[in-house]
Short mmCIF file of C-alpha atoms in Angstrom, two decimals:
data_model
loop_
_atom_site.label_atom_id
_atom_site.label_comp_id
_atom_site.label_asym_id
_atom_site.label_seq_id
_atom_site.Cartn_x
_atom_site.Cartn_y
_atom_site.Cartn_z
CA MET P 931 -41.47 -6.94 25.25
CA PRO P 932 -38.27 -8.87 26.17
CA PHE P 933 -36.40 -6.96 23.46
CA HIS P 934 -37.44 -3.63 25.01
CA ALA P 935 -36.30 -4.28 28.60
CA TRP P 936 -33.60 -1.60 28.31
CA VAL P 937 -36.00 1.20 27.32
CA PRO P 938 -37.32 2.45 30.72
CA ASP P 939 -33.86 2.79 32.30
CA VAL P 940 -32.41 4.51 29.25
CA TYR P 941 -35.37 6.90 28.95
CA GLN P 942 -35.14 7.74 32.64
CA GLY P 943 -31.40 8.33 32.62
CA ALA P 944 -30.88 10.08 29.29
CA PRO P 945 -31.42 13.82 28.70
CA THR P 946 -35.03 14.46 27.69
CA PRO P 947 -34.26 15.85 24.16
CA VAL P 948 -32.25 12.69 23.44
CA VAL P 949 -35.11 10.56 24.69
CA ALA P 950 -37.55 12.38 22.42
CA LEU P 951 -35.33 11.64 19.41
CA MET P 952 -34.98 7.99 20.42
CA ALA P 953 -38.71 7.57 21.01
CA ALA P 954 -39.78 9.05 17.69
CA GLY P 955 -36.95 8.96 15.17
CA THR P 956 -35.47 5.54 15.81
CA LYS P 957 -38.89 3.88 15.95
CA ALA P 958 -39.85 5.37 12.58
CA ALA P 959 -36.59 4.21 11.01
CA ALA P 960 -36.78 0.73 12.54
CA PHE P 961 -40.34 0.05 11.46
CA GLY P 962 -39.72 1.46 8.00
CA ALA P 963 -36.92 -1.07 7.60
CA LEU P 964 -39.02 -3.87 9.13
CA LEU P 965 -41.89 -3.24 6.71
CA ARG P 966 -39.48 -3.41 3.80
CA VAL P 967 -37.92 -6.67 5.01
CA VAL P 968 -41.05 -8.64 5.92
CA HIS P 969 -43.14 -7.61 2.92
CA SER P 970 -40.44 -7.69 0.27
CA GLY P 971 -37.84 -10.17 1.49
CA LEU P 972 -39.46 -12.80 3.67
CA PRO P 973 -42.27 -13.86 1.28
CA ILE P 974 -39.53 -15.03 -1.09
CA ALA P 975 -38.16 -17.42 1.55
CA GLY P 976 -40.97 -19.96 1.64
CA GLY P 977 -41.79 -21.88 4.77
CA ILE P 978 -41.10 -19.04 7.21
CA ASP P 979 -44.22 -18.37 9.29
CA TRP P 980 -43.12 -14.90 10.35
CA ARG P 981 -46.69 -13.64 10.77
CA SER P 982 -47.35 -16.02 13.66
CA VAL P 983 -44.14 -14.97 15.37
CA LEU P 984 -44.92 -11.27 14.99
CA THR P 985 -48.51 -11.83 16.15
CA VAL P 986 -47.28 -13.32 19.44
CA LEU P 987 -44.74 -10.51 19.84
CA ALA P 988 -47.42 -7.89 19.16
CA VAL P 989 -49.73 -9.29 21.84
CA MET P 990 -46.89 -9.56 24.39
CA THR P 991 -45.52 -6.12 23.62
CA MET P 992 -48.86 -4.31 23.79
CA THR P 993 -50.09 -6.04 26.91
CA LEU P 994 -46.94 -6.03 29.04
CA GLY P 995 -46.04 -2.48 28.03
CA ASN P 996 -49.45 -1.11 29.03
CA VAL P 997 -49.84 -3.17 32.20
CA VAL P 998 -46.42 -2.18 33.58
CA ALA P 999 -46.97 1.48 32.60
CA ILE P 1000 -49.94 1.61 35.00
CA THR P 1001 -47.60 1.25 37.98
CA GLN P 1002 -45.18 4.02 36.97
CA ARG P 1003 -45.06 7.35 38.85
CA ASN P 1004 -42.19 8.80 36.81
CA ILE P 1005 -43.45 10.42 33.62
CA LYS P 1006 -40.40 9.38 31.59
CA ARG P 1007 -40.68 5.74 32.66
CA MET P 1008 -44.41 5.83 31.97
CA LEU P 1009 -43.79 7.15 28.47
CA ALA P 1010 -41.06 4.52 28.03
CA TYR P 1011 -43.46 1.65 28.70
CA SER P 1012 -46.00 3.49 26.56
CA SER P 1013 -43.47 3.50 23.74
CA ILE P 1014 -43.14 -0.26 24.10
CA ALA P 1015 -46.91 -0.65 23.85
CA HIS P 1016 -47.02 1.50 20.71
CA ALA P 1017 -44.43 -0.76 19.13
CA GLY P 1018 -46.96 -3.54 19.66
CA TYR P 1019 -49.66 -1.56 17.87
CA LEU P 1020 -47.28 -1.01 14.98
CA LEU P 1021 -46.59 -4.73 14.79
CA ILE P 1022 -50.31 -5.21 14.10
CA ALA P 1023 -49.85 -3.10 10.98
CA VAL P 1024 -46.78 -5.10 9.98
CA VAL P 1025 -48.68 -8.39 10.24
CA SER P 1026 -51.72 -7.01 8.37
CA PRO P 1027 -52.07 -7.26 4.55
CA ILE P 1028 -49.39 -5.23 2.83
CA GLY P 1029 -51.64 -2.53 1.35
CA SER P 1030 -53.60 -1.46 4.40
CA GLY P 1031 -50.75 -2.49 6.70
CA VAL P 1032 -48.16 -0.21 5.12
CA GLN P 1033 -50.60 2.71 4.91
CA SER P 1034 -51.69 2.40 8.53
CA ALA P 1035 -48.10 1.93 9.77
CA ALA P 1036 -46.89 4.99 7.86
CA PHE P 1037 -49.67 7.18 9.21
CA TYR P 1038 -49.20 5.82 12.73
CA LEU P 1039 -45.48 6.54 12.66
CA VAL P 1040 -46.01 10.14 11.53
CA SER P 1041 -48.69 10.67 14.17
CA TYR P 1042 -46.65 9.02 16.90
CA THR P 1043 -43.64 11.17 16.09
CA PHE P 1044 -45.49 14.42 16.73
CA MET P 1045 -47.44 13.36 19.81
CA THR P 1046 -44.56 11.67 21.61
CA MET P 1047 -42.08 14.43 20.83
CA GLY P 1048 -44.60 16.96 22.12
CA ALA P 1049 -45.13 14.98 25.33
CA PHE P 1050 -41.38 14.82 25.96
CA ILE P 1051 -41.01 18.54 25.29
CA VAL P 1052 -43.56 19.25 28.02
CA ALA P 1053 -41.85 16.71 30.29
CA SER P 1054 -38.56 18.52 29.72
CA ILE P 1055 -40.07 21.91 30.61
CA VAL P 1056 -41.74 20.61 33.75
CA GLY P 1057 -38.68 18.54 34.65
CA ARG P 1058 -36.36 21.57 34.55
CA ALA P 1059 -38.52 23.20 37.22
CA GLY P 1060 -37.58 20.29 39.48
CA GLY P 1061 -33.89 20.57 38.67
CA GLU P 1062 -33.87 17.70 36.13
CA GLY P 1063 -34.01 15.26 39.07
CA GLU P 1064 -36.40 12.48 39.91
CA GLU P 1065 -38.84 14.85 41.60
CA GLY P 1066 -39.19 16.95 38.47
CA TYR P 1067 -40.44 13.96 36.50
CA SER P 1068 -42.86 12.59 39.07
CA LEU P 1069 -46.56 12.70 38.27
CA SER P 1070 -47.10 14.84 41.37
CA SER P 1071 -45.17 17.67 39.68
CA TYR P 1072 -48.08 18.02 37.20
CA ALA P 1073 -50.61 18.79 39.94
CA GLY P 1074 -52.35 22.09 39.26
CA LEU P 1075 -50.37 22.76 36.08
CA GLY P 1076 -53.60 23.82 34.37
CA ARG P 1077 -53.83 26.82 36.70
CA ARG P 1078 -50.14 27.69 36.65
CA ARG P 1079 -49.44 27.23 32.95
CA PRO P 1080 -52.75 26.60 31.16
CA MET P 1081 -51.29 26.57 27.63
CA LEU P 1082 -48.59 24.08 28.60
CA ALA P 1083 -51.17 21.89 30.34
CA ALA P 1084 -53.49 22.14 27.33
CA ALA P 1085 -50.71 21.00 24.99
CA MET P 1086 -49.84 18.06 27.25
CA THR P 1087 -53.53 17.14 27.39
CA VAL P 1088 -53.67 17.03 23.59
CA PHE P 1089 -50.62 14.76 23.43
CA LEU P 1090 -51.88 12.40 26.12
CA LEU P 1091 -55.35 12.19 24.56
CA SER P 1092 -53.71 11.41 21.24
CA LEU P 1093 -51.52 8.71 22.77
CA THR P 1094 -54.68 7.26 24.30
CA GLY P 1095 -56.47 7.30 20.95
CA ILE P 1096 -59.27 9.76 21.68
CA PRO P 1097 -60.72 11.87 18.82
CA PRO P 1098 -60.18 14.30 17.23
CA THR P 1099 -56.47 13.61 17.49
CA ALA P 1100 -53.92 11.90 15.26
CA GLY P 1101 -53.64 9.00 17.69
CA PHE P 1102 -57.30 8.12 17.22
CA ILE P 1103 -56.97 8.04 13.43
CA GLY P 1104 -53.75 6.05 13.66
CA LYS P 1105 -55.27 3.38 15.88
CA TRP P 1106 -58.43 3.31 13.76
CA TYR P 1107 -56.48 2.48 10.60
CA VAL P 1108 -54.25 -0.06 12.37
CA PHE P 1109 -57.23 -1.95 13.80
CA LYS P 1110 -59.08 -1.60 10.48
CA ALA P 1111 -56.12 -3.18 8.69
CA ALA P 1112 -56.19 -6.07 11.16
CA VAL P 1113 -59.90 -6.67 10.59
CA GLU P 1114 -59.44 -6.54 6.81
CA GLY P 1115 -56.77 -9.22 7.18
CA GLN P 1116 -59.10 -11.28 9.41
CA LEU P 1117 -56.70 -10.83 12.31
CA TYR P 1118 -59.57 -10.50 14.75
CA LEU P 1119 -57.56 -11.55 17.81
CA LEU P 1120 -55.03 -8.79 17.24
CA ALA P 1121 -57.79 -6.23 16.71
CA VAL P 1122 -59.57 -7.22 19.94
CA VAL P 1123 -56.36 -7.30 21.98
CA GLY P 1124 -55.38 -3.93 20.54
CA VAL P 1125 -58.69 -2.31 21.49
CA LEU P 1126 -58.53 -3.77 25.01
CA ASN P 1127 -54.99 -2.48 25.42
CA ALA P 1128 -56.05 0.98 24.27
CA ALA P 1129 -58.65 0.92 27.05
CA ILE P 1130 -56.00 -0.11 29.60
CA ALA P 1131 -53.72 2.69 28.42
CA ALA P 1132 -56.43 5.28 29.05
CA TYR P 1133 -55.95 4.79 32.80
CA TYR P 1134 -52.33 5.90 32.97
CA TYR P 1135 -52.51 8.46 30.16
CA LEU P 1136 -55.40 10.27 31.80
CA SER P 1137 -53.78 10.30 35.27
CA PRO P 1138 -51.57 13.33 34.42
CA VAL P 1139 -54.58 15.04 32.83
CA VAL P 1140 -56.54 14.63 36.07
CA ALA P 1141 -53.55 15.93 38.04
CA MET P 1142 -53.11 18.98 35.80
CA TRP P 1143 -56.72 20.12 35.83
CA MET P 1144 -58.32 18.68 38.99
CA GLN P 1145 -55.67 18.60 41.71
CA ASP P 1146 -54.24 21.36 43.90
CA GLU P 1147 -51.11 23.07 42.73
CA ALA P 1148 -47.79 21.41 43.49
CA GLU P 1149 -45.29 23.16 45.76
CA GLY P 1150 -42.46 25.12 44.21
CA PRO P 1151 -42.09 27.92 41.65
CA GLY P 1152 -43.52 25.93 38.73
CA PRO P 1153 -42.16 25.59 35.18
CA ALA P 1154 -40.36 28.56 33.66
CA ARG P 1155 -41.30 29.99 30.30
CA ALA P 1156 -39.88 28.01 27.39
CA ASP P 1157 -37.43 29.61 25.00
CA ALA P 1158 -38.55 30.53 21.49
CA ALA P 1159 -37.23 27.36 19.82
CA THR P 1160 -38.84 25.06 22.40
CA ALA P 1161 -42.14 26.94 22.27
CA THR P 1162 -42.16 26.73 18.47
CA ALA P 1163 -41.46 22.99 18.48
CA LEU P 1164 -44.20 22.48 21.05
CA ALA P 1165 -46.72 24.52 19.07
CA LEU P 1166 -45.91 22.69 15.82
CA SER P 1167 -46.22 19.28 17.51
CA CYS P 1168 -49.57 20.22 19.02
CA ALA P 1169 -50.89 21.66 15.75
CA ALA P 1170 -49.77 18.59 13.79
CA THR P 1171 -51.37 16.24 16.32
CA LEU P 1172 -54.71 17.98 15.93
CA LEU P 1173 -54.42 18.56 12.19
CA LEU P 1174 -53.67 14.91 11.45
CA GLY P 1175 -56.71 13.97 13.51
CA LEU P 1176 -58.99 16.33 11.62
CA TRP P 1177 -57.44 16.07 8.15
CA PRO P 1178 -55.50 12.80 7.70
CA GLY P 1179 -55.94 12.65 3.91
CA PRO P 1180 -52.55 14.05 2.74
CA VAL P 1181 -50.52 11.67 4.92
CA LEU P 1182 -52.65 8.72 3.81
CA ASP P 1183 -52.03 9.70 0.18
CA ILE P 1184 -48.30 9.66 0.83
CA ALA P 1185 -48.70 6.27 2.52
CA ARG P 1186 -50.40 4.92 -0.61
CA GLU P 1187 -47.40 6.06 -2.63
CA LEU P 1188 -45.18 4.23 -0.16
CA TYR P 1189 -47.24 1.09 -0.66
CA ALA P 1190 -46.79 1.37 -4.42
CA TYR P 1191 -43.05 1.68 -3.89
CA LEU P 1192 -42.92 -1.42 -1.69
#
């Protein structure tokens, strides 16, 4: 968590498309490099107890990220602290045995890329209705979105359920394999802390869902129709999030090939 202190301010201040790239692309690249280093380089340097260090960082990152996210009323800051928490989940995979750890991390990264990019696309569409200011990114701007723009609200619901880890989404499968890898490596503390943090995260992920479908409509004209490119990216992200939850096999096969390479 201390290494991620810059994330909320940067996510809040940067243009939403840039934030989406930072949240998904840079995390995938960073953890790909980290997996390579810790599983191929560090075992050679005997005497370095890097697993204990990463275990402590994983617990801190998951817990602090999720707890602070509960207090956020700006969707971009909420997703920023969520991103920190997901880095903690990925650290569980890094600490786990190399076979199951690499496979679960690879699948989680692919899943996370689609669901977080989709969530930021929706945030960008809703935010533009508020003039790209603070008000456009407040949770109150999602009130009644299910009646105004049901397809947009449905897509955001899929992404938030996936980030929570609710089936049949990619996020559920990703968390399942990460926690399974921890149990296989007898890392029971990490598995328990991870499950408890997933339960904590449900509170703030489901808050926008409740607002979209159960609250009265927010004042103002509401989000405009997305252009063709944005709508296509949103549809692909939503389809991938559901498809990976229902049919994870191909990505897991690729992850096994990655393990063989490492």
